[in-house]
């Protein structure tokens, strides 16, 4: 049974931990508002960009750009796994890695070659044990205070270079789509070759200088836009998950403090009672 001093020290330690988790919860709540606003603001642009490219793609035939039609092969798959640089955010990173790992296993079962580009330290750490041989690169965003389009462009350049060099036939990104503070949706999205959901027929337009030329310019931008949107969604999801995890940790610390305090009081009462019994017994023996 722990001594009174041990219990007192443990209570003080848990109280210090609760202060830290409470502070982290408040910081995450402040960052969440900015990250959520950025993610929500980016959605209409990304959706409109996708709609325009999809409209242009409907009229393409055999001469469609490679980014749209593919290179005719589906042997080498590049998986871009986007996770956080820091932990203490619940199951945020694990859900992304689990989805990416399931897809990688599925592709290997089909006889495909899997390559992995990691964005964020935590995902790389979780995948290192089983998939280190598949790693082809890593993007470190630990020094980035606020995500910008330039960060997405850097990742997009690496992805596009791998596709153009024939080092990847299909590129898929993995991230968490922000829904609410307690709900983030693990998402798998193919960006090369571009895939679009079937849409209703749109009005006919004449394009200048031409649909092929416009697509050649828009498709690389579309890849960067999809990656940028994924980064923003991931950022909001990370802060939401961290806020929820720290709130739970703070509550658990409070419950532990209450239990330890009760145990301390009972031990203290037992110690006092024992001393009183010893005093009374000694007095009666005289």
JSON list of C-alpha atoms in Angstrom, two decimals, residues 7-117:
[
{"chain": "A", "resi": 7, "resn": "UNK", "atom": "CA", "xyz": [-0.03, 9.50, -2.62]},
{"chain": "A", "resi": 8, "resn": "UNK", "atom": "CA", "xyz": [0.53, 13.21, -2.04]},
{"chain": "A", "resi": 9, "resn": "UNK", "atom": "CA", "xyz": [3.31, 13.30, -4.64]},
{"chain": "A", "resi": 10, "resn": "UNK", "atom": "CA", "xyz": [1.17, 11.41, -7.13]},
{"chain": "A", "resi": 11, "resn": "UNK", "atom": "CA", "xyz": [-1.75, 13.79, -6.65]},
{"chain": "A", "resi": 12, "resn": "UNK", "atom": "CA", "xyz": [0.56, 16.76, -7.25]},
{"chain": "A", "resi": 13, "resn": "UNK", "atom": "CA", "xyz": [1.95, 15.08, -10.39]},
{"chain": "A", "resi": 14, "resn": "UNK", "atom": "CA", "xyz": [-1.50, 14.41, -11.84]},
{"chain": "A", "resi": 15, "resn": "UNK", "atom": "CA", "xyz": [-2.54, 18.00, -11.08]},
{"chain": "A", "resi": 16, "resn": "UNK", "atom": "CA", "xyz": [0.47, 19.28, -13.05]},
{"chain": "A", "resi": 17, "resn": "UNK", "atom": "CA", "xyz": [-0.46, 16.96, -15.92]},
{"chain": "A", "resi": 18, "resn": "UNK", "atom": "CA", "xyz": [-4.02, 18.30, -15.86]},
{"chain": "A", "resi": 19, "resn": "UNK", "atom": "CA", "xyz": [-2.70, 21.85, -16.15]},
{"chain": "A", "resi": 20, "resn": "UNK", "atom": "CA", "xyz": [-0.69, 20.86, -19.23]},
{"chain": "A", "resi": 21, "resn": "UNK", "atom": "CA", "xyz": [-3.58, 19.05, -20.94]},
{"chain": "A", "resi": 22, "resn": "UNK", "atom": "CA", "xyz": [-5.93, 21.93, -20.18]},
{"chain": "A", "resi": 23, "resn": "UNK", "atom": "CA", "xyz": [-3.49, 24.42, -21.68]},
{"chain": "A", "resi": 24, "resn": "UNK", "atom": "CA", "xyz": [-3.04, 22.22, -24.78]},
{"chain": "A", "resi": 25, "resn": "UNK", "atom": "CA", "xyz": [-6.82, 21.98, -25.15]},
{"chain": "A", "resi": 26, "resn": "UNK", "atom": "CA", "xyz": [-7.15, 25.78, -25.11]},
{"chain": "A", "resi": 27, "resn": "UNK", "atom": "CA", "xyz": [-4.33, 26.20, -27.63]},
{"chain": "A", "resi": 28, "resn": "UNK", "atom": "CA", "xyz": [-5.90, 23.59, -29.93]},
{"chain": "A", "resi": 29, "resn": "UNK", "atom": "CA", "xyz": [-9.27, 25.34, -29.63]},
{"chain": "A", "resi": 30, "resn": "UNK", "atom": "CA", "xyz": [-7.72, 28.64, -30.70]},
{"chain": "A", "resi": 31, "resn": "UNK", "atom": "CA", "xyz": [-5.89, 27.04, -33.64]},
{"chain": "A", "resi": 32, "resn": "UNK", "atom": "CA", "xyz": [-8.97, 25.06, -34.63]},
{"chain": "A", "resi": 33, "resn": "UNK", "atom": "CA", "xyz": [-10.97, 28.18, -35.47]},
{"chain": "A", "resi": 34, "resn": "UNK", "atom": "CA", "xyz": [-8.34, 29.44, -37.92]},
{"chain": "A", "resi": 35, "resn": "UNK", "atom": "CA", "xyz": [-7.74, 25.99, -39.42]},
{"chain": "A", "resi": 36, "resn": "UNK", "atom": "CA", "xyz": [-11.46, 25.31, -39.80]},
{"chain": "A", "resi": 37, "resn": "UNK", "atom": "CA", "xyz": [-12.07, 28.66, -41.47]},
{"chain": "A", "resi": 38, "resn": "UNK", "atom": "CA", "xyz": [-9.20, 28.01, -43.92]},
{"chain": "A", "resi": 39, "resn": "UNK", "atom": "CA", "xyz": [-10.46, 24.51, -44.76]},
{"chain": "A", "resi": 40, "resn": "UNK", "atom": "CA", "xyz": [-14.06, 25.64, -45.28]},
{"chain": "A", "resi": 41, "resn": "UNK", "atom": "CA", "xyz": [-12.97, 28.64, -47.37]},
{"chain": "A", "resi": 42, "resn": "UNK", "atom": "CA", "xyz": [-10.90, 26.40, -49.67]},
{"chain": "A", "resi": 43, "resn": "UNK", "atom": "CA", "xyz": [-13.70, 23.94, -50.43]},
{"chain": "A", "resi": 44, "resn": "UNK", "atom": "CA", "xyz": [-15.72, 26.07, -52.92]},
{"chain": "A", "resi": 45, "resn": "UNK", "atom": "CA", "xyz": [-12.60, 26.87, -54.97]},
{"chain": "A", "resi": 46, "resn": "UNK", "atom": "CA", "xyz": [-11.52, 23.21, -55.06]},
{"chain": "A", "resi": 47, "resn": "UNK", "atom": "CA", "xyz": [-15.02, 22.06, -55.98]},
{"chain": "A", "resi": 48, "resn": "UNK", "atom": "CA", "xyz": [-15.30, 24.65, -58.75]},
{"chain": "A", "resi": 49, "resn": "UNK", "atom": "CA", "xyz": [-11.85, 23.79, -60.09]},
{"chain": "A", "resi": 50, "resn": "UNK", "atom": "CA", "xyz": [-12.84, 20.10, -60.18]},
{"chain": "A", "resi": 51, "resn": "UNK", "atom": "CA", "xyz": [-16.12, 20.94, -61.93]},
{"chain": "A", "resi": 52, "resn": "UNK", "atom": "CA", "xyz": [-14.35, 22.98, -64.63]},
{"chain": "A", "resi": 53, "resn": "UNK", "atom": "CA", "xyz": [-11.77, 20.27, -65.28]},
{"chain": "A", "resi": 54, "resn": "UNK", "atom": "CA", "xyz": [-14.49, 17.61, -65.34]},
{"chain": "A", "resi": 55, "resn": "UNK", "atom": "CA", "xyz": [-16.46, 19.66, -67.85]},
{"chain": "A", "resi": 56, "resn": "UNK", "atom": "CA", "xyz": [-13.41, 19.99, -70.09]},
{"chain": "A", "resi": 57, "resn": "UNK", "atom": "CA", "xyz": [-12.55, 16.32, -69.67]},
{"chain": "A", "resi": 58, "resn": "UNK", "atom": "CA", "xyz": [-15.96, 15.19, -70.94]},
{"chain": "A", "resi": 59, "resn": "UNK", "atom": "CA", "xyz": [-15.05, 16.35, -74.45]},
{"chain": "A", "resi": 60, "resn": "UNK", "atom": "CA", "xyz": [-11.66, 14.69, -74.59]},
{"chain": "A", "resi": 61, "resn": "UNK", "atom": "CA", "xyz": [-11.01, 11.55, -76.58]},
{"chain": "A", "resi": 62, "resn": "UNK", "atom": "CA", "xyz": [-7.87, 9.66, -77.46]},
{"chain": "A", "resi": 63, "resn": "UNK", "atom": "CA", "xyz": [-5.78, 12.86, -77.37]},
{"chain": "A", "resi": 64, "resn": "UNK", "atom": "CA", "xyz": [-6.50, 13.58, -73.72]},
{"chain": "A", "resi": 65, "resn": "UNK", "atom": "CA", "xyz": [-3.49, 14.71, -71.62]},
{"chain": "A", "resi": 66, "resn": "UNK", "atom": "CA", "xyz": [-1.61, 12.03, -69.69]},
{"chain": "A", "resi": 67, "resn": "UNK", "atom": "CA", "xyz": [-2.64, 13.54, -66.36]},
{"chain": "A", "resi": 68, "resn": "UNK", "atom": "CA", "xyz": [-6.24, 12.88, -67.36]},
{"chain": "A", "resi": 69, "resn": "UNK", "atom": "CA", "xyz": [-6.04, 9.64, -69.31]},
{"chain": "A", "resi": 70, "resn": "UNK", "atom": "CA", "xyz": [-3.05, 8.12, -67.55]},
{"chain": "A", "resi": 71, "resn": "UNK", "atom": "CA", "xyz": [0.03, 6.58, -69.15]},
{"chain": "A", "resi": 72, "resn": "UNK", "atom": "CA", "xyz": [-1.66, 3.30, -70.00]},
{"chain": "A", "resi": 73, "resn": "UNK", "atom": "CA", "xyz": [-0.20, 1.45, -67.01]},
{"chain": "A", "resi": 74, "resn": "UNK", "atom": "CA", "xyz": [-1.41, 0.84, -63.46]},
{"chain": "A", "resi": 75, "resn": "UNK", "atom": "CA", "xyz": [1.52, -1.12, -62.10]},
{"chain": "A", "resi": 76, "resn": "UNK", "atom": "CA", "xyz": [3.25, 1.40, -59.83]},
{"chain": "A", "resi": 77, "resn": "UNK", "atom": "CA", "xyz": [1.11, 3.16, -57.22]},
{"chain": "A", "resi": 78, "resn": "UNK", "atom": "CA", "xyz": [2.42, 6.15, -55.27]},
{"chain": "A", "resi": 79, "resn": "UNK", "atom": "CA", "xyz": [0.62, 6.65, -51.96]},
{"chain": "A", "resi": 80, "resn": "UNK", "atom": "CA", "xyz": [0.93, 10.14, -50.43]},
{"chain": "A", "resi": 81, "resn": "UNK", "atom": "CA", "xyz": [0.17, 9.68, -46.71]},
{"chain": "A", "resi": 82, "resn": "UNK", "atom": "CA", "xyz": [-0.53, 12.98, -44.94]},
{"chain": "A", "resi": 83, "resn": "UNK", "atom": "CA", "xyz": [-0.34, 12.98, -41.15]},
{"chain": "A", "resi": 84, "resn": "UNK", "atom": "CA", "xyz": [0.70, 15.39, -38.40]},
{"chain": "A", "resi": 85, "resn": "UNK", "atom": "CA", "xyz": [4.15, 16.37, -37.20]},
{"chain": "A", "resi": 86, "resn": "UNK", "atom": "CA", "xyz": [3.13, 16.12, -33.54]},
{"chain": "A", "resi": 87, "resn": "UNK", "atom": "CA", "xyz": [1.25, 13.59, -31.47]},
{"chain": "A", "resi": 88, "resn": "UNK", "atom": "CA", "xyz": [-1.26, 13.87, -28.61]},
{"chain": "A", "resi": 89, "resn": "UNK", "atom": "CA", "xyz": [-4.19, 14.06, -31.03]},
{"chain": "A", "resi": 90, "resn": "UNK", "atom": "CA", "xyz": [-6.02, 10.81, -30.31]},
{"chain": "A", "resi": 91, "resn": "UNK", "atom": "CA", "xyz": [-6.52, 8.45, -33.21]},
{"chain": "A", "resi": 92, "resn": "UNK", "atom": "CA", "xyz": [-6.07, 11.12, -35.88]},
{"chain": "A", "resi": 93, "resn": "UNK", "atom": "CA", "xyz": [-2.85, 9.69, -37.34]},
{"chain": "A", "resi": 94, "resn": "UNK", "atom": "CA", "xyz": [-3.78, 6.05, -36.78]},
{"chain": "A", "resi": 95, "resn": "UNK", "atom": "CA", "xyz": [-6.94, 6.26, -38.87]},
{"chain": "A", "resi": 96, "resn": "UNK", "atom": "CA", "xyz": [-5.04, 7.68, -41.87]},
{"chain": "A", "resi": 97, "resn": "UNK", "atom": "CA", "xyz": [-2.25, 5.14, -41.57]},
{"chain": "A", "resi": 98, "resn": "UNK", "atom": "CA", "xyz": [-4.75, 2.29, -41.19]},
{"chain": "A", "resi": 99, "resn": "UNK", "atom": "CA", "xyz": [-6.48, 3.30, -44.42]},
{"chain": "A", "resi": 100, "resn": "UNK", "atom": "CA", "xyz": [-3.17, 3.67, -46.28]},
{"chain": "A", "resi": 101, "resn": "UNK", "atom": "CA", "xyz": [-1.87, 0.36, -44.96]},
{"chain": "A", "resi": 102, "resn": "UNK", "atom": "CA", "xyz": [-5.06, -1.44, -46.03]},
{"chain": "A", "resi": 103, "resn": "UNK", "atom": "CA", "xyz": [-4.77, 0.03, -49.54]},
{"chain": "A", "resi": 104, "resn": "UNK", "atom": "CA", "xyz": [-1.09, -0.88, -49.77]},
{"chain": "A", "resi": 105, "resn": "UNK", "atom": "CA", "xyz": [-1.80, -4.48, -48.72]},
{"chain": "A", "resi": 106, "resn": "UNK", "atom": "CA", "xyz": [-4.61, -4.67, -51.27]},
{"chain": "A", "resi": 107, "resn": "UNK", "atom": "CA", "xyz": [-2.33, -3.44, -54.07]},
{"chain": "A", "resi": 108, "resn": "UNK", "atom": "CA", "xyz": [0.46, -5.84, -53.14]},
{"chain": "A", "resi": 109, "resn": "UNK", "atom": "CA", "xyz": [-2.05, -8.70, -53.16]},
{"chain": "A", "resi": 110, "resn": "UNK", "atom": "CA", "xyz": [-2.95, -7.68, -56.72]},
{"chain": "A", "resi": 111, "resn": "UNK", "atom": "CA", "xyz": [0.72, -7.83, -57.73]},
{"chain": "A", "resi": 112, "resn": "UNK", "atom": "CA", "xyz": [1.19, -4.05, -57.90]},
{"chain": "A", "resi": 113, "resn": "UNK", "atom": "CA", "xyz": [4.25, -2.08, -56.82]},
{"chain": "A", "resi": 114, "resn": "UNK", "atom": "CA", "xyz": [3.69, 0.32, -53.93]},
{"chain": "A", "resi": 115, "resn": "UNK", "atom": "CA", "xyz": [5.70, 3.47, -53.23]},
{"chain": "A", "resi": 116, "resn": "UNK", "atom": "CA", "xyz": [5.02, 5.76, -50.29]},
{"chain": "A", "resi": 117, "resn": "UNK", "atom": "CA", "xyz": [5.63, 9.49, -49.91]}
]
